[in-house]
Amino acid sequence: MLLITCPVCAVTAEETEFSCGGLHVQPGETRRYARGVVREYWLCAAGCGSWFGLARHSVNQRILGSWTMGKEPPLFPGETA
Amino acid sequence: MPPRRPTRRYTLTSLLKEARRQHRGWEPAWPKAEPKASYEIVIAGGGGHGLATAYYLAKLHGIRNIAVVEKGWLGGGNAARNTAIIRSDYLRPESMALYRLSHSLFEHLSTELDFNVMYSPRGLVELAYTRQHMELLARTADANTHYGIKSWMIPPDEVRKLLPLLDDGPHKRYPLFGALWQPRGGIARHDAVIWAYARMAAQLGIDIIENCEIERIETIGGRISGVRTSRGTISAGTVLVATAADTPALLASLGINLPIEPVALQAFVSEPLKPALDVVAIAGEVEGYISQSDKGELVIGGATDKAPGYSRRGAFASIEDTAASMLELFPSLSRVRMMRHWAGTVDITPDRSPIIGALGLQGLFVNCGWGTGGFKAIPGSGYGTASLIAGGKAAHVVAPFGLDRFRQGRLIDESAASAVAH
Amino acid sequence: MTSSRIPKDKDPRFGRLIDRDAPLAFTFNGKKLKGFAGDTLASALLANGVRTLARSVKYHRPRGIMSVGADDPNAIVQTGTGDLRTPNQNATRIPLEAGLAVASQNAWPSLGFDAGALLERARPLMPPGFQYKAFKRPLKAWRAYEKAIRKIAGYGTAPDKPDPDRYEHVNAHADVLIVGGGIAGLAAAEAAASEGLKVFLAEAAPRLGGIADAYEGRIDGMPVLDWVRRTAAKLAAAENVHLLVHAEVSGLYDHGLAVIVENVTPDTRPEEAGNMPRQRLWKLRAKAVVLATGAFEKPLVFPENDRPGIMLATSARLYLRRYGVVPGQKIVIATSSDEGYRTATDLAAAGADISRIVDLRIAPDGALFHMVKSGGQSISVASAPVSTRGKGTRGITDVTIANRLTVDGPALRSVMSCDTLLVSGGWAPAPMLAGHLGARLSFDRELGAFRPGDVPKGLIVAGAANGKFDLALAVGDGWRGGVEAARHILGAAAREAGFSAAVEATQDDPAEAIGSLPDISTPEERLRAFVDVQTDTTVGDMEIAVREGYGAPEHLKRYTGLGLGTDQGKSSVANAAAILPRLGGTAADSSAHTTFRPPWTPIAFGAIAGARRGPLFRPVRTTPLTHLFGDAILEPLGLWRLPAAFPQPGETRENAIRREVRTVRGGIGIFDASAGAKILVSGTGAGEFLDRMSATDVGDTPIGTSRYALFLNEEGFVIEDGIVARLREDRFLVSTGVGRAASLSGWFERWHQTLLRDLDVFIVDETERWAQILLAGPQVPELLSRIPGDIDISSFTVDSFAEGDVNGAPARALASRYTAGAEVELSIPAGNAPAFWNFLLEAGRDIGVARFGMDAMQRLRLEAGAFDLDRETDGTVTPYDLGLGDLVSSESDFIGRSGLERPALTRPNRRHLVGVLLDDKMLTPPPGSHLILDPEEPTPRRVVGHITTSGYSPTLRRSLALALVSAGEKHLGDRVFVMMTGDAHGAEITVTDFLGTVGDDA
């Protein structure tokens, strides 16, 4: 059960208040869902309604960071390009 | 030295004989094989699909120089984590062909494999709680009828007879419109299916190698040459990858991209109860399904987790959702308790149908993408995949499920039929 | 003699928790019994001499109470009657209440004479996995066997009435969660709280202190229980501490989530509970968790170790101290730890006869040993129980003791008669909650039990759960746990003080840890030595499983059932792990245990679902008009329940539909379309944005007009249709059909915020703001002319759109085209809608205005051959399939374009939407019926398509159907068949525009 903080409205809430929009990819691109750090789109569904980016470890569920759309951070430790 | 193959048959006579000597004479169901340097075929993944493929390759195509390589304990993936529902009431012709074959193989599996897999065709209802769902199920039932699969729609009165604990009426959130009834739908003992295939495959000469992780697939000049494992390199001209959500990672180094998303699918059981539910019940709109195991546990599942990933811990919110769904159907179960919940990582494809086929590199085959519904397909999938590898006639059953269909847009869309996982 | 309550004046130390002045009557299997306030169900049953409570699962062997807590594998009963009937309750954890009705389970016809016990005779034929070897032939017979097996298996009976109780959920946050309120937990809480952290302590029992009351000793100069009271009072008074008792931490999840089930009201009638729930499920997020979950005493594994009258030694002591109950009068104690001596001392003080203490250790040398020995107690060291005998449900009658050093020889065996055998195999830590977070537990050979291995950061295991069993060690380790939790949160700012108070306690003999496994020599004996008493799994069963290759812990569990009972193996996991390597199975190393899965003990489905029951299961979304539709047939659509039809008194649903259709075709009908989306898209990039989103060109729609548009997913399949109206240069309004308000605006937002960020677009979902009322029929202009306002629809053409004022409120009017007739959709503010709806009905009364529902709407659309997203599409249909290829933009780069251009989406033999007219005009094939070419053909038959919508058209006076048919466009006029209840009916494939092509020749 993830506890997520929206980088837009700063609310911290249960994952059920958000909605996962899948991997951060360009249209038409197929990307493997890595075992490790993945970058995903998330929606602050019950909050401000903003889409944002979230880096999360797909096995141990740790959240490494989040960012507003258009401002992607550099690689996180353990992440491969 | 090759492992000693089990030969002993399971009969009442052998059971009586062993009873007299405290069961000291039983042999291992499958010997723990050490990897040899080379095999004709290596099957990555000791789950249901891998083992069944191995068995049918040996049994029907005479290919016995096979290793089934499993990274952990045999059947420890989704084979051990599903809710063991068997049905063939699918919508699309390609699916009907595959699941009908599988269902018909289940009918005789206990005698075929000399192992009681406790296949229990107790009947299965898919409840319709909206008009749209009712029409979809009616379409499925009619498609089944023309295909030769026995399923039909039943009215609410008959549903009530099958499910005496079901609560329905005008006070409910959703009115009961009726249900699709598949009289031969049911359940089996999931672990037993694995053990039965493993035992028979071993009897036929196949090596089952546990605790051996495949690290990469080796190629020479555009063709498969073997696998590198945690216990050394094994050469083989043919490799079948049947490792569910781990498949994309294994194939990535060969430049093959599979459209598969891993996600946790959770389920739970109640404490054991005396018989309270005689059929399997699935409620797509309410997002839950339930059956009662022979041990008396209510086996309950629902939708997949909302966020993808490989964690098998799952979100408690999904358990809440499913429990609420179950109590909407069966409010009298409110004081019954959940004894255990667990999750498997299921491998979801865009059209909710599996990916089976050759992958371009000579000698490379794949069988994955079963998502939430792989258990029921094990015999048919193994039968068809074995035929595909050996160039047999039954390959046509799995032929439509090739990876190519995503590029062509020739999808076999079962997403409407699998609104909840089962 | 069996267990009984000692007299009140025997010793003030005994019976601490019961109030002898408050007797409580209850029944067990119909028999009236008496207990006291403060009793648990188990202690009250023991006080009444009840030995056998239950029958075992597989062999139906009689079973009695073994433990005082959650690890008891036997004491599983049903409580309550009627709608409060609750199966599978652990009697040790049920506080006794007046009038409680208790019944045994899994025994027929009675607990004393259980027919299922005949299975005991067949035991040799029922080794683990026998069910896989037998019952295979004949195939058909398995269903009969299965029926019998199902009846024998299972424990309690499922309730068949709705639960009258209420459950609720609470969310909470804390810095530190302390799991367990024993002395370690209390010390941890004190340490963490002293750092100013917000501490939440949850204790499963109704009181704090754990099993401290089983021990003498002093902390900080005062008796242990006084220290517990003082510490609890101090914590309760602290503002930063929340103490919760009778609340069990059921599971630990990612990101610090703990699920806690609090028992709020006893299991009595809900009306007595007032407004309180039965249970409250807490979802607590903590930054650090201290597991002070204690330990379980290990039973001894030896032949016939499962009889009633065999109980854990410390449990027996606690039954005496807490409830004044002695387990029997003639007692043998078998122990591999000092607990046996403590219990012997207590029982002797209570007047029980301790025939012998059998110590498994070769040379015990602790203070307790010497103290008891010097008191004249008969003790056999280096000895072990090797068998028992008993009399059915009356339980144990004697125990055979053998010297461990010569156990294989004939000599040195002695049989001792007894009514009670108390056992202790030492302690096994219970940190299994750590396993919920994926921590592997490692097996400590010396301890003979699992200990926390590599645990995640922020999770601290302390006290007995960490293997620190002695009082002094436990309290000190608990304090350390609290300090570590503080350090995890505060970093270097946390102080590092150790537990400072002095602790005086008897040191347990640290001599060799035998564990719980006397040596068992023969296979026959091993088959009678129970490891998991609840699932009837013996050492011999494990041995057979290992021999058959099921030696990996997960295989063993699944093959034998070991640890899969309602106790989840609490009493067996440590013993099994110690035995397995001896049998040649997997070594008991760090990787060799099965996964520990939530919940810690079973939790009610009701508690999990919480308030999400009945009307709150999925709250119905309403339109501003729903409350006016009390007389309608409402059906679920999406989140709504919408009117399907408005039957008049005595009218059937079908007749109502036909009347409503006729009203629309001949007069005027009104329809609540508020459940459709109304999305305002504005900004300089709005046109371009909509051109990307829609497969239809809409960006160049003239101001004041609208266009019908299709929306595709990336795969190229139709997911929505709607009307896009242009309000101004930079402002568009998108409306969809009823029932799908949520999805399209979400789809827009996603693209707008992620990949189409550069466009200047602002999206407002106005669905809730407006009610949408559709007027349809030739009398629409007449009715509109009677509405006061400034929207002039007299010049409306098929695409018109206007904003203005209607009936005194701002409104929008759109010439829509759902029914293929004169039609205007009015949007008015939600709050004005009910009055306006009634105004319309009143204003149009003389021209026969009537409400119509979804069914009539569907029938009207069917007549026009117009597709309905919910019926004609299923996520695999393209615009071309629907015959709407001319709506697809030839130029724009809309979403779905590349998908749509894939080979399989453009091949000519795809299914096309066509009309189907049955030869029998009055016959309506239900949606979902397939079209076949030859009804005589055996299965699998060739199928050319299926019917998507069907119904009788009152306008054309015949039944109509739409169907998706392979290459349908090329097969117009072809003959097909539909099977209905076994009969084939001929039909013709036609175009979909029935109104324009089918003559009304009836």
XYZ file of C-alpha atoms in Angstrom, chain B residues 50-221:
172
model
C 6.283 -25.458 -18.917
C 5.642 -28.808 -17.281
C 2.603 -29.617 -19.386
C 4.507 -28.756 -22.565
C 7.347 -31.012 -21.462
C 4.959 -33.858 -20.720
C 3.166 -33.675 -24.071
C 6.460 -33.353 -25.963
C 7.548 -36.639 -24.439
C 4.221 -38.387 -24.487
C 2.922 -37.421 -27.908
C 6.004 -36.470 -29.866
C 8.584 -38.825 -28.431
C 10.989 -36.054 -27.461
C 12.395 -36.953 -24.071
C 15.743 -35.236 -23.953
C 14.250 -32.229 -22.208
C 15.092 -30.213 -19.121
C 12.526 -28.161 -17.266
C 14.465 -25.503 -15.378
C 12.823 -23.742 -12.437
C 14.422 -20.913 -10.484
C 12.736 -21.761 -7.174
C 10.541 -24.595 -6.021
C 8.492 -26.366 -8.644
C 5.158 -24.703 -9.266
C 6.047 -21.807 -6.975
C 4.854 -19.085 -9.308
C 1.302 -18.428 -10.310
C 0.608 -22.159 -10.397
C 0.664 -21.992 -6.608
C -1.162 -18.708 -6.317
C -4.303 -18.981 -8.383
C -7.852 -19.831 -7.443
C -7.915 -23.008 -9.547
C -11.022 -22.174 -11.565
C -11.619 -24.132 -14.753
C -14.000 -22.983 -17.451
C -14.110 -22.681 -21.207
C -16.915 -20.150 -21.650
C -14.799 -17.720 -23.647
C -16.039 -15.327 -26.292
C -13.621 -15.354 -29.199
C -13.289 -18.400 -31.466
C -9.511 -18.585 -30.950
C -10.013 -18.661 -27.192
C -12.863 -21.129 -27.376
C -10.693 -23.551 -29.327
C -7.868 -23.355 -26.830
C -9.909 -23.442 -23.638
C -12.250 -26.134 -24.907
C -9.263 -28.351 -25.631
C -7.883 -27.586 -22.202
C -11.178 -28.249 -20.479
C -11.585 -31.563 -22.276
C -8.071 -32.614 -21.245
C -8.913 -31.779 -17.635
C -11.819 -34.204 -17.837
C -9.398 -37.138 -18.048
C -6.320 -35.657 -16.459
C -6.458 -37.727 -13.265
C -6.320 -41.015 -15.142
C -4.023 -39.739 -17.874
C -1.451 -38.646 -15.314
C -2.179 -41.345 -12.719
C -2.624 -38.624 -10.117
C -5.915 -37.393 -8.766
C -5.870 -33.685 -9.545
C -9.266 -33.426 -7.845
C -10.865 -31.995 -10.950
C -14.319 -31.046 -9.801
C -16.728 -30.034 -12.575
C -19.241 -28.744 -10.081
C -20.692 -26.063 -12.304
C -19.906 -22.389 -12.682
C -22.149 -19.347 -12.779
C -21.199 -15.952 -14.109
C -23.671 -13.516 -12.622
C -25.044 -10.630 -14.650
C -25.757 -7.479 -12.669
C -26.207 -5.006 -15.514
C -28.056 -5.313 -18.792
C -24.838 -4.761 -20.726
C -23.126 -7.590 -18.902
C -26.167 -9.796 -19.367
C -25.994 -9.206 -23.107
C -22.287 -9.919 -23.183
C -22.786 -13.181 -21.317
C -25.674 -14.109 -23.617
C -23.399 -13.486 -26.559
C -20.760 -15.691 -24.971
C -23.256 -18.448 -24.238
C -24.559 -18.388 -27.800
C -21.033 -18.378 -29.207
C -20.261 -21.370 -26.990
C -23.349 -23.222 -28.186
C -22.388 -22.872 -31.828
C -18.858 -23.838 -31.008
C -19.891 -26.940 -29.111
C -19.115 -25.714 -25.604
C -21.912 -26.379 -23.174
C -22.967 -23.145 -21.517
C -26.264 -21.337 -21.439
C -28.084 -18.498 -19.733
C -30.213 -19.173 -16.689
C -32.784 -16.891 -15.072
C -32.469 -15.464 -11.543
C -34.691 -18.197 -10.049
C -32.273 -20.887 -11.095
C -29.330 -18.831 -9.875
C -30.936 -18.649 -6.437
C -31.242 -22.420 -6.330
C -27.564 -22.802 -7.125
C -26.483 -20.144 -4.627
C -28.736 -20.356 -1.587
C -26.661 -17.798 0.334
C -26.874 -15.220 -2.463
C -28.697 -12.076 -1.429
C -30.714 -10.398 -4.126
C -33.852 -8.390 -4.471
C -35.039 -4.835 -5.007
C -33.006 -3.533 -2.074
C -29.725 -4.337 -3.798
C -27.397 -1.957 -5.569
C -27.529 -4.173 -8.633
C -30.500 -6.267 -9.705
C -29.747 -9.836 -10.722
C -30.500 -10.223 -14.423
C -29.499 -13.854 -14.721
C -26.334 -15.793 -15.226
C -24.277 -17.755 -17.635
C -24.152 -21.364 -16.467
C -21.398 -23.725 -17.460
C -22.299 -27.100 -15.924
C -18.820 -28.572 -16.449
C -17.011 -25.536 -15.127
C -15.356 -26.055 -11.781
C -12.098 -26.260 -9.939
C -9.149 -28.578 -9.466
C -6.347 -28.861 -6.935
C -3.794 -26.498 -8.424
C -0.700 -27.965 -6.765
C -1.761 -31.465 -7.757
C -1.840 -30.481 -11.422
C 1.779 -29.352 -11.167
C 2.926 -32.414 -9.280
C 1.048 -34.741 -11.609
C 2.631 -33.298 -14.749
C 6.054 -33.238 -13.102
C 5.799 -36.850 -12.018
C 4.688 -38.128 -15.399
C 7.197 -35.981 -17.250
C 9.926 -37.430 -15.018
C 8.669 -40.958 -15.666
C 9.005 -40.297 -19.365
C 12.642 -39.293 -18.904
C 12.485 -35.542 -18.582
C 14.849 -33.825 -16.134
C 13.206 -31.456 -13.691
C 15.798 -29.095 -12.291
C 14.742 -26.915 -9.385
C 16.569 -24.010 -7.745
C 18.267 -23.175 -11.004
C 17.800 -19.727 -12.417
C 18.214 -18.996 -16.086
C 20.283 -15.845 -16.418
C 20.290 -15.460 -20.163
C 19.494 -17.201 -23.390
C 22.524 -17.869 -25.558
C 22.586 -17.616 -29.330
C 25.062 -18.428 -32.059
C 24.593 -16.938 -35.479
